[in-house]
Coordinates of C-alpha atoms in Angstrom, one line a residue:
Chain A
M153 CA -125.4 -230.4 4.3
P154 CA -128.2 -232.7 5.4
A155 CA -128.0 -236.4 4.6
T156 CA -130.1 -237.5 1.6
N157 CA -132.6 -240.2 2.6
P158 CA -131.9 -243.4 0.6
V159 CA -135.5 -243.4 -0.7
V160 CA -135.2 -239.8 -1.7
F161 CA -131.9 -240.5 -3.4
D162 CA -133.4 -243.4 -5.4
A163 CA -136.2 -241.1 -6.4
L164 CA -133.7 -238.4 -7.5
R165 CA -131.8 -241.0 -9.5
A166 CA -135.0 -242.1 -11.3
F167 CA -135.9 -238.5 -11.9
V168 CA -132.5 -237.7 -13.4
R169 CA -133.0 -240.6 -15.8
E170 CA -136.1 -238.9 -17.1
G171 CA -134.2 -235.8 -18.0
P172 CA -131.4 -233.4 -16.8
V173 CA -131.9 -232.0 -13.3
E174 CA -130.5 -228.7 -11.9
L175 CA -128.8 -228.8 -8.5
V176 CA -127.2 -226.1 -6.4
V177 CA -123.5 -226.5 -5.3
R178 CA -123.0 -226.0 -1.6
G179 CA -119.5 -225.4 -0.2
V180 CA -116.1 -224.7 -1.7
C181 CA -114.8 -228.2 -2.3
M182 CA -114.8 -227.7 -6.1
A183 CA -113.4 -224.1 -6.0
P184 CA -112.4 -222.4 -8.2
R185 CA -114.3 -224.3 -10.9
L186 CA -117.5 -224.4 -9.0
R187 CA -118.4 -222.0 -6.2
D188 CA -120.9 -222.1 -3.3
G189 CA -124.4 -221.3 -4.8
D190 CA -123.5 -222.3 -8.4
R191 CA -126.1 -224.2 -10.3
V192 CA -125.2 -227.2 -12.2
V193 CA -127.1 -229.5 -14.5
V194 CA -126.7 -233.2 -13.8
E195 CA -127.5 -235.9 -16.4
P196 CA -127.1 -239.7 -16.4
R197 CA -124.4 -241.3 -18.4
R198 CA -123.7 -244.9 -19.4
R199 CA -120.0 -244.4 -18.9
Y200 CA -118.0 -242.0 -16.8
W201 CA -114.3 -241.0 -17.3
P202 CA -111.6 -239.8 -14.9
G203 CA -111.9 -236.1 -14.6
D204 CA -115.7 -236.0 -15.0
V205 CA -117.5 -234.0 -12.3
V206 CA -120.2 -236.2 -10.9
A207 CA -123.0 -235.9 -8.3
F208 CA -123.2 -238.8 -5.9
R209 CA -124.5 -239.8 -2.5
S210 CA -121.6 -239.9 -0.1
L211 CA -121.2 -242.6 2.5
A212 CA -122.2 -240.1 5.2
G213 CA -125.4 -239.3 3.3
P214 CA -125.2 -235.8 1.7
L215 CA -125.1 -235.4 -2.0
L216 CA -121.7 -234.3 -3.2
V217 CA -120.5 -232.8 -6.5
H218 CA -116.9 -233.9 -6.9
R219 CA -114.4 -234.9 -9.6
L220 CA -114.2 -238.6 -10.5
L221 CA -110.7 -240.0 -10.1
G222 CA -111.3 -243.6 -11.1
P223 CA -112.6 -247.1 -10.0
V224 CA -111.3 -248.9 -6.9
R225 CA -111.7 -252.5 -5.9
R226 CA -113.7 -253.0 -2.7
T227 CA -115.3 -256.2 -1.4
G228 CA -115.1 -257.9 -4.7
S229 CA -116.6 -255.2 -6.9
W230 CA -115.6 -251.8 -8.4
W231 CA -116.4 -248.7 -6.5
V232 CA -116.1 -245.0 -7.4
L233 CA -113.3 -242.8 -6.1
A234 CA -113.9 -239.1 -6.3
Q235 CA -112.3 -235.9 -4.8
G236 CA -113.2 -232.3 -4.6
D237 CA -110.7 -230.1 -6.5
A238 CA -110.0 -228.1 -3.4
R239 CA -109.7 -231.1 -1.1
S240 CA -106.4 -232.7 -0.2
C241 CA -107.6 -236.3 -0.2
P242 CA -110.2 -238.4 -1.9
D243 CA -113.7 -239.1 -0.5
E244 CA -114.6 -242.5 0.8
P245 CA -115.4 -244.6 -2.3
V246 CA -119.0 -245.3 -3.1
T247 CA -120.8 -247.9 -5.2
W248 CA -121.8 -247.0 -8.8
D249 CA -125.5 -247.0 -7.9
Q250 CA -124.8 -244.0 -5.6
V251 CA -123.8 -241.9 -8.6
L252 CA -126.6 -239.6 -9.7
G253 CA -125.0 -238.4 -12.9
K254 CA -122.4 -236.2 -14.6
V255 CA -122.3 -232.5 -14.3
R256 CA -122.7 -230.8 -17.7
D257 CA -120.5 -227.9 -18.7
C258 CA -121.8 -224.6 -17.3
A259 CA -122.7 -221.5 -19.2
T260 CA -119.6 -219.9 -17.6
G261 CA -117.3 -222.6 -19.1
P262 CA -116.4 -226.2 -19.1
V263 CA -116.3 -228.0 -15.7
T264 CA -113.7 -230.4 -17.1
T265 CA -110.7 -229.5 -19.2
F266 CA -107.9 -231.7 -20.5
R267 CA -105.8 -230.4 -17.6
D268 CA -108.5 -231.5 -15.1
R269 CA -108.4 -235.0 -16.6
V270 CA -104.6 -235.2 -16.3
G271 CA -104.9 -233.9 -12.7
A272 CA -107.6 -236.5 -11.9
G273 CA -105.4 -239.2 -13.4
S274 CA -102.4 -238.2 -11.4
R275 CA -104.4 -238.0 -8.2
Y276 CA -105.8 -241.4 -8.9
L277 CA -102.3 -242.9 -9.4
R278 CA -101.1 -241.2 -6.3
H279 CA -104.0 -242.8 -4.4
L280 CA -103.2 -246.2 -5.8
A281 CA -99.5 -245.9 -4.9
R282 CA -100.4 -244.8 -1.3
S283 CA -102.9 -247.7 -1.0
R284 CA -100.2 -250.2 -2.0
T285 CA -97.5 -248.8 0.3
G286 CA -100.1 -248.3 3.1
R287 CA -99.2 -244.6 3.6
Chain B
M170 CA -131.0 -216.1 -23.7
S171 CA -130.8 -214.5 -20.3
F172 CA -133.8 -214.5 -17.9
A173 CA -136.8 -212.6 -19.1
A174 CA -135.1 -211.2 -22.2
R175 CA -137.9 -212.6 -24.5
F176 CA -140.6 -210.9 -22.4
L177 CA -139.2 -207.7 -21.0
A178 CA -137.9 -204.7 -22.9
L179 CA -135.3 -204.1 -20.1
P180 CA -134.8 -207.3 -18.2
D181 CA -132.0 -205.9 -16.1
L182 CA -134.6 -203.5 -14.6
F183 CA -136.7 -206.3 -13.2
P184 CA -137.9 -204.9 -9.9
A185 CA -135.6 -205.9 -7.0
R186 CA -138.4 -205.7 -4.5
P187 CA -142.2 -205.6 -4.4
A188 CA -142.8 -201.9 -4.9
G189 CA -144.5 -199.6 -7.4
A190 CA -147.8 -198.0 -8.1
P191 CA -150.8 -200.3 -7.4
C192 CA -153.3 -200.8 -10.2
G193 CA -156.1 -199.7 -7.8
D194 CA -157.2 -199.9 -4.3
E195 CA -159.4 -203.0 -4.4
T196 CA -158.7 -206.2 -2.6
I197 CA -160.1 -209.7 -2.8
D198 CA -159.4 -212.8 -0.8
L199 CA -159.2 -216.3 -2.4
V200 CA -160.0 -219.2 -0.1
L201 CA -157.9 -222.1 -1.3
P202 CA -155.5 -224.7 0.2
G203 CA -152.5 -222.9 1.6
G204 CA -154.5 -219.7 1.9
P205 CA -156.5 -217.7 2.2
Y206 CA -154.7 -215.6 -0.3
R207 CA -155.2 -211.8 -0.4
I208 CA -154.8 -210.0 -3.7
Q209 CA -154.4 -206.3 -3.2
G210 CA -153.8 -203.3 -5.4
L211 CA -156.4 -204.3 -7.9
S212 CA -158.3 -202.0 -10.2
S213 CA -162.1 -202.4 -10.0
R214 CA -162.1 -204.1 -13.4
Q215 CA -159.3 -206.5 -12.4
S216 CA -161.1 -207.2 -9.1
S217 CA -164.5 -207.9 -10.7
D218 CA -162.8 -210.1 -13.4
L219 CA -161.2 -212.2 -10.7
S220 CA -164.4 -212.4 -8.6
E221 CA -166.2 -213.7 -11.7
R222 CA -163.5 -216.2 -12.5
Y223 CA -163.1 -217.6 -9.0
G224 CA -166.8 -217.2 -7.8
E225 CA -167.4 -218.8 -4.5
L226 CA -163.7 -218.9 -3.6
C227 CA -163.7 -215.1 -3.3
R228 CA -164.9 -214.2 0.2
P229 CA -163.5 -212.0 2.9
S230 CA -161.1 -213.9 5.1
V231 CA -158.0 -213.6 7.4
A232 CA -155.3 -213.7 4.8
R233 CA -152.2 -215.8 5.3
V234 CA -150.5 -215.0 2.0
E235 CA -150.5 -211.6 0.4
I236 CA -150.1 -210.7 -3.3
E237 CA -149.6 -207.2 -4.4
V238 CA -150.5 -206.1 -7.9
F239 CA -148.6 -203.2 -9.5
E240 CA -149.1 -201.2 -12.7
A241 CA -146.5 -201.6 -15.4
G242 CA -146.2 -199.6 -18.6
E243 CA -146.9 -201.2 -22.0
G244 CA -143.4 -200.3 -23.0
D245 CA -141.9 -202.5 -20.3
F246 CA -142.8 -205.6 -22.2
V247 CA -141.7 -207.0 -25.5
D248 CA -144.5 -207.1 -28.1
I249 CA -145.1 -210.7 -28.9
D250 CA -147.2 -212.0 -31.8
T251 CA -149.2 -214.7 -30.1
R252 CA -150.5 -216.4 -33.2
G253 CA -149.5 -220.0 -32.9
W254 CA -147.5 -219.1 -29.8
R255 CA -147.2 -221.8 -27.1
Y256 CA -147.6 -220.3 -23.6
E257 CA -144.3 -220.2 -21.8
L258 CA -142.8 -218.5 -18.7
D259 CA -139.3 -217.7 -17.7
L260 CA -138.4 -218.6 -14.1
D261 CA -135.4 -217.6 -12.1
H262 CA -134.8 -219.4 -8.9
A263 CA -132.9 -218.2 -5.9
P264 CA -132.7 -219.4 -2.3
D265 CA -135.1 -216.8 -1.0
R266 CA -137.2 -215.9 -4.0
V267 CA -138.5 -216.8 -7.5
R268 CA -138.7 -214.3 -10.3
I269 CA -141.2 -215.0 -13.1
A270 CA -141.6 -213.3 -16.5
G271 CA -144.4 -214.0 -19.0
L272 CA -146.6 -212.4 -21.6
R273 CA -147.1 -208.8 -20.4
F274 CA -146.3 -209.5 -16.8
M275 CA -143.4 -209.9 -14.4
A276 CA -143.7 -211.3 -10.9
W277 CA -141.9 -212.3 -7.8
I278 CA -142.5 -214.8 -5.1
G279 CA -140.7 -214.0 -1.9
L280 CA -140.0 -217.2 0.1
E281 CA -138.4 -215.8 3.2
P282 CA -139.1 -214.8 5.9
R283 CA -142.7 -215.6 4.8
L284 CA -144.2 -216.4 1.5
R285 CA -145.7 -213.4 -0.4
G286 CA -146.1 -212.3 -3.9
A287 CA -145.9 -209.3 -6.2
L288 CA -147.1 -209.0 -9.8
W289 CA -146.5 -206.1 -12.3
T290 CA -148.6 -206.0 -15.4
S291 CA -149.8 -203.6 -18.1
V292 CA -153.1 -205.6 -18.6
A293 CA -156.0 -203.7 -17.2
G294 CA -158.6 -206.5 -17.3
G295 CA -160.4 -209.1 -19.3
V296 CA -159.5 -212.7 -20.2
R297 CA -155.9 -211.7 -20.7
W298 CA -155.7 -210.5 -17.1
T299 CA -157.3 -213.5 -15.5
E300 CA -155.2 -215.9 -17.6
L301 CA -151.9 -214.1 -16.7
F302 CA -152.9 -213.9 -13.0
E303 CA -153.7 -217.6 -13.0
N304 CA -150.5 -218.5 -14.7
Y305 CA -148.7 -216.7 -11.9
F306 CA -151.0 -217.7 -9.0
R307 CA -150.7 -221.5 -9.7
I308 CA -146.9 -221.2 -9.3
L309 CA -147.3 -219.3 -6.0
V310 CA -149.8 -221.9 -4.7
A311 CA -147.3 -224.7 -5.6
Y312 CA -144.7 -223.0 -3.5
R313 CA -147.1 -222.4 -0.6
L314 CA -148.3 -226.0 -0.6
L315 CA -144.7 -227.2 -0.5
E316 CA -144.0 -224.8 2.4
L317 CA -146.8 -226.5 4.3
G318 CA -145.8 -230.1 3.4
G319 CA -148.2 -230.5 0.6
V320 CA -147.9 -230.6 -3.2
L321 CA -149.7 -229.4 -6.3
L322 CA -149.9 -232.5 -8.5
H323 CA -150.6 -233.1 -12.1
S324 CA -153.3 -235.7 -11.6
A325 CA -156.9 -236.7 -11.9
G326 CA -158.8 -236.4 -8.6
V327 CA -162.1 -238.3 -8.0
A328 CA -164.2 -238.1 -4.9
D329 CA -167.2 -240.0 -3.4
D330 CA -168.7 -240.1 0.0
E331 CA -165.8 -242.1 1.4
G332 CA -163.0 -239.7 0.3
A333 CA -160.9 -239.1 -2.7
W334 CA -158.6 -241.0 -5.0
V335 CA -155.8 -239.4 -7.0
F336 CA -154.4 -240.8 -10.2
F337 CA -151.2 -239.3 -11.5
G338 CA -149.0 -239.6 -14.5
H339 CA -147.6 -237.7 -17.5
S340 CA -149.7 -236.4 -20.3
G341 CA -151.3 -239.3 -22.1
A342 CA -151.1 -241.6 -19.1
G343 CA -154.9 -241.7 -19.0
K344 CA -155.9 -239.0 -16.4
T345 CA -158.8 -237.7 -18.4
T346 CA -159.9 -241.2 -19.4
I347 CA -160.0 -242.4 -15.8
A348 CA -161.8 -239.2 -14.7
R349 CA -164.4 -239.7 -17.4
L350 CA -164.9 -243.4 -16.4
S351 CA -165.2 -242.4 -12.8
Q352 CA -167.8 -239.7 -13.6
E353 CA -169.8 -242.2 -15.6
S354 CA -169.8 -244.4 -12.4
G355 CA -171.4 -241.6 -10.5
R356 CA -168.3 -240.2 -8.7
R357 CA -167.4 -236.5 -8.7
V358 CA -164.4 -235.4 -10.7
L359 CA -162.3 -232.8 -8.8
S360 CA -160.0 -232.2 -11.7
D361 CA -158.5 -234.2 -14.5
D362 CA -155.4 -232.0 -14.6
I363 CA -154.2 -230.6 -11.3
N364 CA -155.1 -231.2 -7.7
A365 CA -153.8 -230.0 -4.3
L366 CA -152.6 -232.6 -1.8
H367 CA -152.2 -230.9 1.6
R368 CA -152.2 -231.9 5.2
D369 CA -154.4 -231.4 8.3
G370 CA -152.2 -232.9 11.0
D371 CA -151.5 -236.5 10.0
T372 CA -154.4 -236.6 7.5
V373 CA -153.6 -236.1 3.9
L374 CA -156.4 -234.1 2.1
V375 CA -157.2 -233.6 -1.6
S376 CA -158.8 -230.4 -2.8
K377 CA -160.0 -229.4 -6.2
M378 CA -158.2 -226.3 -7.5
P379 CA -159.8 -223.7 -9.7
F380 CA -157.1 -224.5 -12.4
A381 CA -159.2 -227.5 -13.5
G382 CA -158.7 -229.4 -16.7
D383 CA -161.4 -230.3 -19.3
L384 CA -163.4 -232.1 -16.6
G385 CA -164.0 -230.6 -13.2
R386 CA -165.0 -227.2 -14.5
A387 CA -168.4 -227.7 -12.8
P388 CA -168.9 -225.0 -10.2
G389 CA -168.5 -225.8 -6.5
G390 CA -167.0 -228.9 -4.9
F391 CA -164.0 -227.0 -3.5
G392 CA -164.1 -228.7 -0.1
A393 CA -161.2 -230.9 1.1
H394 CA -161.6 -234.7 0.9
R395 CA -159.6 -237.3 2.8
L396 CA -157.1 -239.1 0.5
R397 CA -157.9 -242.8 0.1
G398 CA -155.3 -243.7 -2.4
L399 CA -152.6 -242.4 -4.7
Y400 CA -152.1 -244.3 -8.0
R401 CA -149.7 -244.0 -10.8
L402 CA -151.5 -244.7 -14.0
E403 CA -150.5 -247.4 -16.5
K404 CA -152.7 -248.3 -19.4
G405 CA -153.2 -252.0 -19.6
T406 CA -155.5 -254.8 -20.8
G407 CA -157.0 -255.6 -17.4
N408 CA -157.6 -253.8 -14.1
R409 CA -155.1 -254.4 -11.4
V410 CA -153.2 -252.6 -8.7
S411 CA -149.6 -253.4 -8.2
P412 CA -147.1 -252.2 -5.6
L413 CA -145.0 -249.1 -6.3
P414 CA -141.7 -249.1 -4.5
A415 CA -141.2 -245.9 -2.4
G416 CA -138.2 -244.6 -4.5
R417 CA -140.1 -245.1 -7.8
A418 CA -143.2 -243.5 -6.3
V419 CA -141.4 -240.4 -5.2
A420 CA -139.7 -240.2 -8.6
S421 CA -143.0 -240.4 -10.4
L422 CA -144.6 -237.8 -8.1
L423 CA -141.5 -235.5 -8.5
S424 CA -142.1 -235.4 -12.3
C425 CA -145.8 -234.6 -11.7
A426 CA -145.2 -231.7 -9.2
P427 CA -145.1 -228.7 -11.5
F428 CA -143.0 -225.6 -11.0
V429 CA -141.3 -226.6 -7.7
N430 CA -139.7 -229.6 -9.4
Q431 CA -137.7 -227.2 -11.6
D432 CA -136.3 -225.3 -8.6
P433 CA -132.8 -226.6 -7.8
H434 CA -132.9 -224.9 -4.4
R435 CA -136.0 -226.9 -3.4
L436 CA -135.7 -230.2 -5.3
E437 CA -134.4 -232.2 -2.4
A438 CA -137.0 -230.6 0.0
L439 CA -139.7 -231.5 -2.4
A440 CA -138.5 -235.1 -2.6
D441 CA -138.4 -235.2 1.2
R442 CA -142.0 -234.0 1.4
L443 CA -143.1 -236.5 -1.2
E444 CA -141.3 -239.3 0.6
E445 CA -143.3 -238.4 3.8
L446 CA -146.5 -238.4 1.8
V447 CA -145.8 -241.8 0.2
S448 CA -145.2 -243.3 3.7
D449 CA -148.5 -241.9 4.9
V450 CA -150.9 -243.0 2.2
S451 CA -151.9 -246.1 0.2
I452 CA -149.9 -245.9 -3.1
G453 CA -149.6 -248.2 -6.1
T454 CA -149.6 -248.5 -9.8
L455 CA -153.0 -248.9 -11.5
A456 CA -153.4 -250.6 -14.8
F457 CA -156.9 -250.1 -16.2
D458 CA -158.9 -250.7 -19.3
L459 CA -162.0 -248.9 -20.5
S460 CA -164.5 -251.2 -18.8
G461 CA -164.6 -249.0 -15.7
R462 CA -164.1 -252.1 -13.5
F463 CA -160.9 -250.7 -12.0
W464 CA -162.9 -249.5 -9.0
S465 CA -163.2 -253.1 -7.7
A466 CA -159.5 -253.5 -7.9
L467 CA -159.0 -250.2 -6.0
R468 CA -161.5 -251.1 -3.3
E469 CA -159.7 -254.3 -2.6
T470 CA -156.4 -252.5 -1.9
A471 CA -157.5 -249.1 -0.4

């Protein structure tokens, strides 16, 4: 997926603040909940919770739609840790200003269930444990 | 409600490809930015109605975009009581095409391998025909301009001998007011509603579109003008131009680029095109009052 130019990302973020925006999911990172070509509606939130599916600009540039695991401390501030449901490890953390918004539940069903939140929480704790032990 | 269910009797039978019985064998060419556009399969009444509606824009040309018009039965459409009805369309976006359903028509814009259109309607002519055609055609033009690196923009366009200025903003931002003030100062209003921004090499041009607002309905003036400046409108107590950061500029333009800004498959491409546009032209925020003195502020910055 092509990298999103920072200016374009800022514009998209401002655009999302004006109202929900529809995006197309590319890839299978969020399978089986979201599949390649699925359309999702992204809206800004004041608060995000572990298990929410969020759209954000990854460190490498492309926009990703992955599940939020939780906050991590980096260079003196809190960053966002997320992971695709079908991925084996979390993405590189990003700053909060790289988060475009939260994905709304689709017509086909909720994108986040209680089970997803528990799963995100357990992945988050596993990540913290690994970070501490350095493994 | 699923796509087209409020307009079509059998939405599942929406044509999968541009095929059917043409309304007639007449053709007209419309010379507009992104075109010329050839509309074929018209009945003689539909053709003469479009010729009357678009006047000097209708002239034989080498078409770059083709639109086919097919006949549909009255029974294909839901009978809608239009008293007090606000005009709406249903759009369904896909990577390679857009489907559109509206009052007594269904239409398709193919985007790959090249842009082309198809329209099915039961309306044989008259104002209902020209209105429905225009409601479809402006969407097609928006996609065509995007394909060519331009954009159809909700804006007021004003031209003089030096070029054109474009003022954009939401409804109520002051587009009609600034167009009227400009007209009073002897400048030509291209449109106070919608204008085309398109490119000729590195030069950004502005053209009046036939989908003009209240002002700009005067005949003629369809030539392209070099864009001198692009300004987001802000009502104020004085007249001043302030800088508009690129991200904010693109975001504001995104919300003023109708039709294509609702397409999830092309939103990022649209933002990319707008970012290129913003880096190539003079852009800012214009606060203005009703004195008409904002032109001095513009001249200082353009």
